[in-house]
PDB file of C-alpha atoms in Angstrom:
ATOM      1  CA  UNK A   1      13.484  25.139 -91.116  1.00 50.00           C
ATOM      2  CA  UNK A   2      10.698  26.926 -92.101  1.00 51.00           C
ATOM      3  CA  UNK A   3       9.051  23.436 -94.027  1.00 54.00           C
ATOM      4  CA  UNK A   4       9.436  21.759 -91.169  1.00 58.00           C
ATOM      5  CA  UNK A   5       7.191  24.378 -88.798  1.00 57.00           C
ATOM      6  CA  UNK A   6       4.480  25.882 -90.532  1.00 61.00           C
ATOM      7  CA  UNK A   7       3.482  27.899 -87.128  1.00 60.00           C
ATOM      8  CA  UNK A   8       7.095  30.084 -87.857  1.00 59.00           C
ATOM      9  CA  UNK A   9       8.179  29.258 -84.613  1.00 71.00           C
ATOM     10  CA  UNK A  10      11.470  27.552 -83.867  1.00 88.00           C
ATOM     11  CA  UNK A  11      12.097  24.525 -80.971  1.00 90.00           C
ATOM     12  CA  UNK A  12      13.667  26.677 -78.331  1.00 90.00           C
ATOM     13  CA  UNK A  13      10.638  29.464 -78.435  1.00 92.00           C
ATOM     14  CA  UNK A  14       8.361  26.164 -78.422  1.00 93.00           C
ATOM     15  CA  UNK A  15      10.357  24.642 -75.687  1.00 93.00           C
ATOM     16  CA  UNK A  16      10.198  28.159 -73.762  1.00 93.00           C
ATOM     17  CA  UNK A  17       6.769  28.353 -74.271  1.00 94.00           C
ATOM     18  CA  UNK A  18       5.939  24.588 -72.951  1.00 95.00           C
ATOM     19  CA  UNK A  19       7.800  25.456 -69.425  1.00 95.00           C
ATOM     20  CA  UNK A  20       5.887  28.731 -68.823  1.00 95.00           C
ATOM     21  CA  UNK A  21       2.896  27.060 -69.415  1.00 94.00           C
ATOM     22  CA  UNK A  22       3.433  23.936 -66.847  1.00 96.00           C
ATOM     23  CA  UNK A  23       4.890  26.452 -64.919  1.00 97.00           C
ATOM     24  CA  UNK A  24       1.824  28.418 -64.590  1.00 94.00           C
ATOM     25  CA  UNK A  25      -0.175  25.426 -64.295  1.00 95.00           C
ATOM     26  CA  UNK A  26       1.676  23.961 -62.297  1.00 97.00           C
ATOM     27  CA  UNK A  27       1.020  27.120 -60.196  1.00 96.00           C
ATOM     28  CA  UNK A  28      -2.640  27.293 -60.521  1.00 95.00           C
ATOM     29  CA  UNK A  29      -2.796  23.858 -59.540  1.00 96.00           C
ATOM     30  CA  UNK A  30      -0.752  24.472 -55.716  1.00 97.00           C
ATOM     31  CA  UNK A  31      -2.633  27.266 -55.349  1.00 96.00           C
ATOM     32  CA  UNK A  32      -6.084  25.769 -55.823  1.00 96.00           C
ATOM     33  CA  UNK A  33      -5.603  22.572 -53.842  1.00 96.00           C
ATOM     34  CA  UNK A  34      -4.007  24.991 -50.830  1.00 96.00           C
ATOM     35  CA  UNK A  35      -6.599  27.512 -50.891  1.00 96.00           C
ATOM     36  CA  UNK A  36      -9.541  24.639 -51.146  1.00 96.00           C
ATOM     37  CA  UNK A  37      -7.914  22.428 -48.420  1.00 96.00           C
ATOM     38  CA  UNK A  38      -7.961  25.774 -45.762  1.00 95.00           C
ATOM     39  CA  UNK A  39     -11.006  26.849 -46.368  1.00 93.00           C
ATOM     40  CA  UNK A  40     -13.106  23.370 -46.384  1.00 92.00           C
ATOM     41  CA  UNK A  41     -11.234  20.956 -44.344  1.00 93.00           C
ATOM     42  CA  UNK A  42     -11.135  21.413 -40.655  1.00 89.00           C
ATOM     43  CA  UNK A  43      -7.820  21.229 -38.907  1.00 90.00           C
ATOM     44  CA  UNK A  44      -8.600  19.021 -36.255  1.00 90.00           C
ATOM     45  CA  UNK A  45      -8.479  15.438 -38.590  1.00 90.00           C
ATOM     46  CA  UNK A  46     -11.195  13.323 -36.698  1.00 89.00           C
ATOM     47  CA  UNK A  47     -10.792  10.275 -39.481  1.00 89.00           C
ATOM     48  CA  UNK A  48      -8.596   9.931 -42.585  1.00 85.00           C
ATOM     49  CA  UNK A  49     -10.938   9.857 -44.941  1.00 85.00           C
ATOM     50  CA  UNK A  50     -13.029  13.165 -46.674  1.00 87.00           C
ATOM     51  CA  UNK A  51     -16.637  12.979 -45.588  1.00 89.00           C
ATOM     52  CA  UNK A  52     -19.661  14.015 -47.593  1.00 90.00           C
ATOM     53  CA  UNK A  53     -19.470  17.822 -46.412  1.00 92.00           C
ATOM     54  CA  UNK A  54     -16.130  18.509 -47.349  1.00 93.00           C
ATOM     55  CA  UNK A  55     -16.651  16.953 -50.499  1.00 92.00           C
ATOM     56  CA  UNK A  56     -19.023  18.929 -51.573  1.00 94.00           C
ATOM     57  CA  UNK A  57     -17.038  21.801 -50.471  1.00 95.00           C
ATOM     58  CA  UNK A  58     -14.621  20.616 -52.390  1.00 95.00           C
ATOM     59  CA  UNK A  59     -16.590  20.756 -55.434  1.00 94.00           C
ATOM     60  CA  UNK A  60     -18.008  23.852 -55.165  1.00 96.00           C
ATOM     61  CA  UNK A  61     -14.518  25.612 -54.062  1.00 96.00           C
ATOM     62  CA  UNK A  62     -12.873  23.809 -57.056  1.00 97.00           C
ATOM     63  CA  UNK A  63     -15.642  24.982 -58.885  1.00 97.00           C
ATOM     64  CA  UNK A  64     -15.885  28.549 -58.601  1.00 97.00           C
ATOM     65  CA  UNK A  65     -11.899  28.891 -58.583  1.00 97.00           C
ATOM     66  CA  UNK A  66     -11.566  27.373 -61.478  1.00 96.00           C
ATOM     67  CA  UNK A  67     -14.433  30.128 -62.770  1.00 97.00           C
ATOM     68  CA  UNK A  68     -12.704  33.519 -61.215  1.00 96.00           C
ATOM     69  CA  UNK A  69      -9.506  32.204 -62.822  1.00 95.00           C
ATOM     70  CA  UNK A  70     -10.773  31.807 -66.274  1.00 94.00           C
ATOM     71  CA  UNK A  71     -12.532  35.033 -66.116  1.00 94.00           C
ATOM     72  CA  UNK A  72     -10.282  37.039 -65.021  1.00 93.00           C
ATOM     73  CA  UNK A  73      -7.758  35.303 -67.247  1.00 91.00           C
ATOM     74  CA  UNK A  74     -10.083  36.458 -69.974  1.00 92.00           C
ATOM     75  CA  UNK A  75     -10.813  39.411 -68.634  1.00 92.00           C
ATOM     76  CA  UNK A  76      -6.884  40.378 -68.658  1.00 90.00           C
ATOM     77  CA  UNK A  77      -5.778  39.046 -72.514  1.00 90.00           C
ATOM     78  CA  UNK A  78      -8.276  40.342 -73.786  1.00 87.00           C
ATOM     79  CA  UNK A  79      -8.981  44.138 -72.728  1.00 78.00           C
ATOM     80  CA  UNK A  80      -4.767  44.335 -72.068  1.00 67.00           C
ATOM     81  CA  UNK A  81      -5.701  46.695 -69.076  1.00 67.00           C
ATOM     82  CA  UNK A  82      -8.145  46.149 -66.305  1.00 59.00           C
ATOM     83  CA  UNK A  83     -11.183  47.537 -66.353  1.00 62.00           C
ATOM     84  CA  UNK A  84     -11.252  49.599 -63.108  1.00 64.00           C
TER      85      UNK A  84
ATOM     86  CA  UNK B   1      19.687   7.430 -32.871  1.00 46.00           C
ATOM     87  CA  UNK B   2      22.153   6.066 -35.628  1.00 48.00           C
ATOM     88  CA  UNK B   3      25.076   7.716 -34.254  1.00 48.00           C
ATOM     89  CA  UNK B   4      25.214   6.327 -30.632  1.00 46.00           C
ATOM     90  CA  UNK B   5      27.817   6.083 -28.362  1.00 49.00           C
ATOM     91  CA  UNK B   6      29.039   2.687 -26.478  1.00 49.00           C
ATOM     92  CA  UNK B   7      28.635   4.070 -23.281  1.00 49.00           C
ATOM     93  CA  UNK B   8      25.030   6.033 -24.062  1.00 49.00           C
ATOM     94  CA  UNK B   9      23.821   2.512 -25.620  1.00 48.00           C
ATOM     95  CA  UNK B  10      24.855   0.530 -22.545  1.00 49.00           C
ATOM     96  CA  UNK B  11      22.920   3.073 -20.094  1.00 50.00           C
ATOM     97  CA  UNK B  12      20.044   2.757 -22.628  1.00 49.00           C
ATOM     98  CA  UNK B  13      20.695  -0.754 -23.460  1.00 48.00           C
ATOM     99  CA  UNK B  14      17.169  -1.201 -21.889  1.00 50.00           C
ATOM    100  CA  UNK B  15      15.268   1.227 -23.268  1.00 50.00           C
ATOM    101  CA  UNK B  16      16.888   0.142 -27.278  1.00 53.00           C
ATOM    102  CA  UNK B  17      15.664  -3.660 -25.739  1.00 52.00           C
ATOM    103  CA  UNK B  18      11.844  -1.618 -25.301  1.00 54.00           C
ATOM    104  CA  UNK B  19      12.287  -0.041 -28.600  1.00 58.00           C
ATOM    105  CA  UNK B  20      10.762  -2.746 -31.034  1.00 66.00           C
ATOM    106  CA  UNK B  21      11.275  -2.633 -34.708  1.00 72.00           C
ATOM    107  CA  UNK B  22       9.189   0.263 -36.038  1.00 79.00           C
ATOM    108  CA  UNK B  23       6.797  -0.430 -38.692  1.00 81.00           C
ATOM    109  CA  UNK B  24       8.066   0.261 -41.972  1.00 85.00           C
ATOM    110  CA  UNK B  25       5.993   3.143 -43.210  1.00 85.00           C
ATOM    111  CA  UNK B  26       4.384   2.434 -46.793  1.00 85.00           C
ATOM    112  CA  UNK B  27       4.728   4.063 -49.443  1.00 86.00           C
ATOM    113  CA  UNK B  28       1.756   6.863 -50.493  1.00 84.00           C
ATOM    114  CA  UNK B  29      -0.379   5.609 -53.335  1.00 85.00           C
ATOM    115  CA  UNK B  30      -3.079   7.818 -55.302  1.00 85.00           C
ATOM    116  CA  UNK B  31      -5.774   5.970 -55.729  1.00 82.00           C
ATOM    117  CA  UNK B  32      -7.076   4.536 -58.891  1.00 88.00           C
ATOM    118  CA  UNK B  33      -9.521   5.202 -60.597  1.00 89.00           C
ATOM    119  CA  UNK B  34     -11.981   1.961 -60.012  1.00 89.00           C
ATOM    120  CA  UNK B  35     -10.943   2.743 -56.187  1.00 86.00           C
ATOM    121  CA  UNK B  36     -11.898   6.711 -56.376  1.00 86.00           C
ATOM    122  CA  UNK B  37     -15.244   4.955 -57.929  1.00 88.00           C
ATOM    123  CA  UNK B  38     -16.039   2.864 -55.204  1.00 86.00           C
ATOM    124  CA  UNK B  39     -15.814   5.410 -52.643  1.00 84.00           C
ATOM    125  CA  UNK B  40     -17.862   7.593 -54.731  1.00 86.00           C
ATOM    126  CA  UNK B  41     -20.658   4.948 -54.553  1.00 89.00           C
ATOM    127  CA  UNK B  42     -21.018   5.684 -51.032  1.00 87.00           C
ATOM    128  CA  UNK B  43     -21.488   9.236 -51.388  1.00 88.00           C
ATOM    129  CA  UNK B  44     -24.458   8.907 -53.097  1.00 90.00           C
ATOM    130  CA  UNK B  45     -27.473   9.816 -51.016  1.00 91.00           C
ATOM    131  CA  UNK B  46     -29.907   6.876 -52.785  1.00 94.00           C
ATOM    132  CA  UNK B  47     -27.177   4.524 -51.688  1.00 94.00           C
ATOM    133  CA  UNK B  48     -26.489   5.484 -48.417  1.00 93.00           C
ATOM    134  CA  UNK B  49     -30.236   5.735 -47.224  1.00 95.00           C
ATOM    135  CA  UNK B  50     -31.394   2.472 -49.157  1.00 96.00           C
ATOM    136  CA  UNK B  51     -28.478   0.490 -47.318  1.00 96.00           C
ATOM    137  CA  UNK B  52     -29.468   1.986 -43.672  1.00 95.00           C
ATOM    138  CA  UNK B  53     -32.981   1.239 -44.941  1.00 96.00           C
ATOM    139  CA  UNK B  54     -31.724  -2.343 -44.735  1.00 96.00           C
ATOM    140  CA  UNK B  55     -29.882  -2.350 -41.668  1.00 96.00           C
ATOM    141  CA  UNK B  56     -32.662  -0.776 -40.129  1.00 95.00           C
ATOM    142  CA  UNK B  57     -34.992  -3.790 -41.356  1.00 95.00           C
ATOM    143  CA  UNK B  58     -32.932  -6.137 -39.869  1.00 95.00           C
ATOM    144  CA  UNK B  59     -32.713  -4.378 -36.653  1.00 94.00           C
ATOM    145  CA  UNK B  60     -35.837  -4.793 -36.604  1.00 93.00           C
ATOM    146  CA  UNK B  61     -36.139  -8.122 -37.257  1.00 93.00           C
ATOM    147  CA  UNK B  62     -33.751  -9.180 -34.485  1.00 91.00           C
ATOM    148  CA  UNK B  63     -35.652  -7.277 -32.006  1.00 90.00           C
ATOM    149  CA  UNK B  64     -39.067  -8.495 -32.938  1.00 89.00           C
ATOM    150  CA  UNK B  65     -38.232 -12.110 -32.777  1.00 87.00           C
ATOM    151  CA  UNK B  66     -36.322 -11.518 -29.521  1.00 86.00           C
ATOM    152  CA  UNK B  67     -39.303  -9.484 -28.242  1.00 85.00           C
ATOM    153  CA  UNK B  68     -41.981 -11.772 -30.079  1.00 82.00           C
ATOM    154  CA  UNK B  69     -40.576 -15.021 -28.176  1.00 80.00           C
ATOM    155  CA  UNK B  70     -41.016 -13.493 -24.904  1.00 79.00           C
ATOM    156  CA  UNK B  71     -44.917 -13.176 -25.772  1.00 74.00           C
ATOM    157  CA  UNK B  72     -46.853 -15.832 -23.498  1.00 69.00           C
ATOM    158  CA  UNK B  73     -50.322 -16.282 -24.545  1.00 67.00           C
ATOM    159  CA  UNK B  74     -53.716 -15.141 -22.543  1.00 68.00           C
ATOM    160  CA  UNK B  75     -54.959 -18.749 -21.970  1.00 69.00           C
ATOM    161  CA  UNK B  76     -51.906 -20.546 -21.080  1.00 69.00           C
ATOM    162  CA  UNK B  77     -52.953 -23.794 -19.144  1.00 71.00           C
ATOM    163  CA  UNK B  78     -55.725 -24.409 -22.154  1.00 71.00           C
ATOM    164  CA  UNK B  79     -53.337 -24.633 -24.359  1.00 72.00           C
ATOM    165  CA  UNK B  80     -51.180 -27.589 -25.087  1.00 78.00           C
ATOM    166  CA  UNK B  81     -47.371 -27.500 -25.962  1.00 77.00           C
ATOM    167  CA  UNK B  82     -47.633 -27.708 -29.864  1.00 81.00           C
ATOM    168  CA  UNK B  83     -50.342 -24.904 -29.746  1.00 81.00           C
ATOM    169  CA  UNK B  84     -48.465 -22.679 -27.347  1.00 80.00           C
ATOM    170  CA  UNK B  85     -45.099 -23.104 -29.977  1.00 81.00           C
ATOM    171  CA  UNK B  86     -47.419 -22.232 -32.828  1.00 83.00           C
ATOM    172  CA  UNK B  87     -48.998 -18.724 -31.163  1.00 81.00           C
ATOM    173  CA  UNK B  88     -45.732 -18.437 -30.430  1.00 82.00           C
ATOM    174  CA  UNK B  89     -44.330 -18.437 -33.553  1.00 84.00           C
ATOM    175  CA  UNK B  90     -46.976 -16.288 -34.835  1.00 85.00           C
ATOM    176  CA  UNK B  91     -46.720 -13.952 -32.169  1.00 82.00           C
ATOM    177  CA  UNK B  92     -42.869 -13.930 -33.383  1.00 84.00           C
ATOM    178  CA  UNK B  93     -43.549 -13.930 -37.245  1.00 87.00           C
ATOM    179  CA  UNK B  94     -46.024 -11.225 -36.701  1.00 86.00           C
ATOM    180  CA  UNK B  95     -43.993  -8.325 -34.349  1.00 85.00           C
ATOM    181  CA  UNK B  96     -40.577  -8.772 -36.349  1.00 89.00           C
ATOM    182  CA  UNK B  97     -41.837  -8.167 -39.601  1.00 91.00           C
ATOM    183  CA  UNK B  98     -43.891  -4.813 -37.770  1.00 90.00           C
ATOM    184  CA  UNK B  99     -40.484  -3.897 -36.144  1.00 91.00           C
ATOM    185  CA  UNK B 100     -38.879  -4.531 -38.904  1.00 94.00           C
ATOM    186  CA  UNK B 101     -40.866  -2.195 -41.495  1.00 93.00           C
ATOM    187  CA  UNK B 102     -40.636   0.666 -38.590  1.00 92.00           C
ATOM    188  CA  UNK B 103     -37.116   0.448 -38.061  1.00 94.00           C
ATOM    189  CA  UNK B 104     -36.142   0.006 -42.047  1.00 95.00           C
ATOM    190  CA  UNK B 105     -38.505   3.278 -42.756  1.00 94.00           C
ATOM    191  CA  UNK B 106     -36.840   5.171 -39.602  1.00 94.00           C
ATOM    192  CA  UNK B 107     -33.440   4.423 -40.471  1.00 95.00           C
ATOM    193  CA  UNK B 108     -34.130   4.906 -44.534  1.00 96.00           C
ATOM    194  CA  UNK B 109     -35.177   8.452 -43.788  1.00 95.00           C
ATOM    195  CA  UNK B 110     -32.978   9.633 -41.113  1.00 96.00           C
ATOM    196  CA  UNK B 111     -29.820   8.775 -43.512  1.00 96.00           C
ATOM    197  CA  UNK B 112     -31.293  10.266 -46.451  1.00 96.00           C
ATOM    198  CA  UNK B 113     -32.082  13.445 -44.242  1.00 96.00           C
ATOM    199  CA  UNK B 114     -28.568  13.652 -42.942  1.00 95.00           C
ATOM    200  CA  UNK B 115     -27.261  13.250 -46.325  1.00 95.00           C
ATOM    201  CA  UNK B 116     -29.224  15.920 -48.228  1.00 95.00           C
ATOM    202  CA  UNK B 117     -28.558  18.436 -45.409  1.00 95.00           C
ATOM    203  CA  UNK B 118     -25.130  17.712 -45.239  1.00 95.00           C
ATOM    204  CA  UNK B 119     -24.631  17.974 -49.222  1.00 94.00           C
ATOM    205  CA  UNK B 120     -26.440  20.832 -48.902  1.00 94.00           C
ATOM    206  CA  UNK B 121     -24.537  22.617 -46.242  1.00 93.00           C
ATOM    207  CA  UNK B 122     -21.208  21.490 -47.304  1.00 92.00           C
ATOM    208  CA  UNK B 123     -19.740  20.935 -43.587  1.00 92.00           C
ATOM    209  CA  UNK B 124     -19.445  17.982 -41.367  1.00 91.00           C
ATOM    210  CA  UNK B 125     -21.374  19.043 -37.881  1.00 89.00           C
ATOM    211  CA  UNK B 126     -23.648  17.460 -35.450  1.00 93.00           C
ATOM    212  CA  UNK B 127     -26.167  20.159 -36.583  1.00 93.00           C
ATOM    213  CA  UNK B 128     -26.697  17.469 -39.575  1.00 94.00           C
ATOM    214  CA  UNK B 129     -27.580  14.861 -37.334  1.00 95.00           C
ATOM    215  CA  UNK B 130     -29.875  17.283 -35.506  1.00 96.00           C
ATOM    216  CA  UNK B 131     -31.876  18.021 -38.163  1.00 96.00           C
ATOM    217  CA  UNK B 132     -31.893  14.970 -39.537  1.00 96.00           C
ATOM    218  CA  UNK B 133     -33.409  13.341 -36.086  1.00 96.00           C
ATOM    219  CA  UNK B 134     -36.260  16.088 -35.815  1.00 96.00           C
ATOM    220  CA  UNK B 135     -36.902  15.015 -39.431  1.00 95.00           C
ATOM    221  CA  UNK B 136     -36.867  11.148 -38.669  1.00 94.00           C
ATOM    222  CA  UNK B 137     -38.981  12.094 -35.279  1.00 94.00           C
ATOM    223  CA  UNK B 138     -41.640  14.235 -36.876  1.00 94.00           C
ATOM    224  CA  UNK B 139     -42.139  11.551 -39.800  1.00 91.00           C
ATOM    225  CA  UNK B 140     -42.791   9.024 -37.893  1.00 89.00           C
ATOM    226  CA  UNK B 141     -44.974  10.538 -35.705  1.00 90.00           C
ATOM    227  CA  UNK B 142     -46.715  12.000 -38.101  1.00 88.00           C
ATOM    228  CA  UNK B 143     -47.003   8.441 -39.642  1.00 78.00           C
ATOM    229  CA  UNK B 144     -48.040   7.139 -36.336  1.00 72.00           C
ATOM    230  CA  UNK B 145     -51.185   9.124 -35.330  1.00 69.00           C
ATOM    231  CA  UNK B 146     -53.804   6.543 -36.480  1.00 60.00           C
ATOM    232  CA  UNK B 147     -52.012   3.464 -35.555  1.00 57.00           C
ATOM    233  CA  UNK B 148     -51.945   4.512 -32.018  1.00 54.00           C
ATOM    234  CA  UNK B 149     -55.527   5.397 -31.602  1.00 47.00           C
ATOM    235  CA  UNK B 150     -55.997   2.254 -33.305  1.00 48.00           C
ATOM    236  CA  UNK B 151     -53.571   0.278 -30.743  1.00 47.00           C
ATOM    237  CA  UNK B 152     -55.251   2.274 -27.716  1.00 43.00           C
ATOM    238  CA  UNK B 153     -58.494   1.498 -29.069  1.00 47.00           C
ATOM    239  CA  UNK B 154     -57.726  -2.422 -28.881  1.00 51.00           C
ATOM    240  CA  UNK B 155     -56.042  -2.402 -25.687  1.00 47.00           C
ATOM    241  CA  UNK B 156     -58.946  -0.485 -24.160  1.00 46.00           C
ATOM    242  CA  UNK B 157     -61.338  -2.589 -25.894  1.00 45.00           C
ATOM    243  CA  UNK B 158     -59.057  -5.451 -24.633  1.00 46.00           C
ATOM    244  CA  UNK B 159     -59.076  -4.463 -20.962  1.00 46.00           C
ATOM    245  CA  UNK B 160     -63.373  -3.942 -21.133  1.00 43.00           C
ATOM    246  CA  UNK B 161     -63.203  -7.465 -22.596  1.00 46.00           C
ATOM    247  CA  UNK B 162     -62.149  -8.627 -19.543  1.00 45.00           C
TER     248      UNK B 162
END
C-alpha cells in the first residue's frame, strides 16, 4: 500500500477529498453565475441574446468575484482566524 | 390534457380540432466553441463600426444616385439627348460618391461611439444611443463648417451669376 501512494494517503481519503472539492466548486460555480446574472442582466428579456453591456458586466462581475473569493480564500487558510 | 374524459373531449372536440400539433421543443445546446467565436467577432468595437461604416457608404450611394438622377441641367433646350444623359450621369457619379463618404463617416462614428460608451458603462440603455448621436452630430458639424461657407459661397455666387 504504501509503494503504491507515495503521498501516504489511501483511495477512500482521496476519493473523499475529490467530492468536497467538486462539491465546493461546484458551489462556487452556482453561486457566481446566480449572483452575476441578478445583478447585470435586466429582468425584462427584450431579445435572447446578451448584448455588449451585459457582457461586459459580465466580465467585470466574473472578474472581481472570482478575486474576493481567492482572497478571502487566502486570507482564511492561511491566518486560520480572521483578521478582524 | 392526457387524461380526458369521453364526454369532456366531445364538448371540446372543437377546441382539440383548434389545438394543432405543438412544436416539438428542441433540445438546449451550449454552444461551441467556433460558435461562441463568431459572436465574439461582433462584439468587437473595430468590427462593428467598420461594418456600419459600410452600410452607411452604401446608403449613401443609393440616395445619391436616386437624388443625382433627379438633377436636370441649367440649359436644358441647348442641350441634346446624349449630352443631357452624360451631365446626367455626372451629376449622378458625382453626389453618390459625396453622399456616400458622409453617410459611411456618420454611420462609422456613431457605432463606434455607441460601442465604446456602452463597453464602458456596462448597461444596455438608450442613454448610449444618446450620447453616441450628440457625438455623431457634433463631428460632423464640426467637420462641416468650411464646406458650407464654401457651398453658400457658390450658390450665392451662383444666384449673382444670374
Amino acid at each position: 500500500m504504501a509503494a503504491n501512494n507515495p503521498m501516504g494517503v489511501d483511495k477512500e481519503q482521496a476519493f473523499g477529498m475529490a467530492e468536497t472539492e467538486m462539491e465546493y466548486r461546484v458551489e462556487l460555480f452556482n453561486r457566481l453565475a446566480q449572483t452575476c446574472f441578478n445583478k447585470c442582466v435586466d429582468k425584462r428579456y427584450k431579445e435572447s441574446e446578451l448584448n455588449m453591456g451585459e457582457n461586459s458586466c459580465i466580465d467585470r462581475c466574473v472578474s472581481k468575484y472570482w478575486q474576493v473569493n481567492s482572497m478571502i480564500g487566502q486570507l482564511l487558510s492561511a491566518g486560520g482566524r480572521p483578521p478582524m | 390534457m392526457a387524461s380526458s374524459n369521453p364526454e369532456t373531449e366531445s364538448n371540446n372536440g372543437s377546441s382539440i380540432a383548434k389545438e394543432p400539433e405543438k412544436p416539438q421543443i428542441e433540445a438546449f445546446r451550449m454552444p461551441t466553441m467556433e460558435e461562441m467565436r463568431a459572436q465574439e467577432v461582433w462584439n468587437n468595437c473595430a468590427v462593428r463600426s467598420v461594418a456600419s461604416g459600410v452600410m452607411g457608404g452604401g446608403l449613401g450611394l443609393m440616395m445619391g444616385m436616386f437624388l443625382g438622377a433627379l438633377d436636370n441641367p441649367i440649359m436644358q433646350e441647348e442641350m441634346t439627348g446624349r449630352q443631357q444623359f452624360m451631365y446626367t450621369m455626372r451629376q449622378m457619379g458625382q453626389r453618390s460618391w459625396s453622399s456616400a463618404k458622409a453617410f459611411a463617416v456618420m454611420g462609422l462614428i456613431f457605432s463606434a461611439a455607441e460601442c465604446v460608451v456602452e463597453k464602458a458603462r456596462a448597461k444596455h440603455d438608450t442613454t448610449n444611443t444618446v450620447v453616441a448621436g450628440c457625438v455623431t452630430g457634433g463631428t460632423m458639424s464640426a467637420k462641416g463648417d468650411e464646406n458650407c461657407k464654401k457651398e453658400y459661397n457658390v450658390s450665392f455666387m451662383g444666384q449673382d451669376e444670374v
